[in-house]
Amino acid sequence: MEHLVAQGDDVVCSDAGLDVTEGAGVMAALRQAAPEVVYHLAGWSHVGASWSAAGEAYRVNVLGTVSVVEAALACDPPPAVLVVS
């Protein structure tokens, strides 16, 4: 985030309580922020933990990404989405 601010970008972070798999909440957040670019960083990054809870990791990483992309596509104009994985 600091890098983007240093480059002159306006940065809006999502609410820490936002569930990335809740499409309506993600859509509301994107419509409120009206971003040009979304940096999608939400997800399970610990490989070992994902093996222990594969279903939850799938729900957050895959279905959460679908939720973000669908919400972005519903915006006018749709922002670019950068998925970090």
Phi, psi and omega in degrees: 000316182301323179297316181296317178297317179297334179275358178096007179280146170275127184245129174239122179263146178287159176298133181300337179273359181290126177270114185298341179273353179269096186305319182295320179293319178295317180297317179298318180296317180291320179295323179292317183283329182048056184282160170273330182221139173246125173261102184273105183247357184287135177156169176277123180251348181274109185299315181301316179295325180292331176290327181283336182222062187301321181296317179291320178298318177298314182302312183285311186287316184271303183292327175296320177295318176301317180299316180295314182295317178298319179295320178296318180294336180278350179279156179229105001278156179288136177283159169290146179239123176255114179263117179264121181222000000 
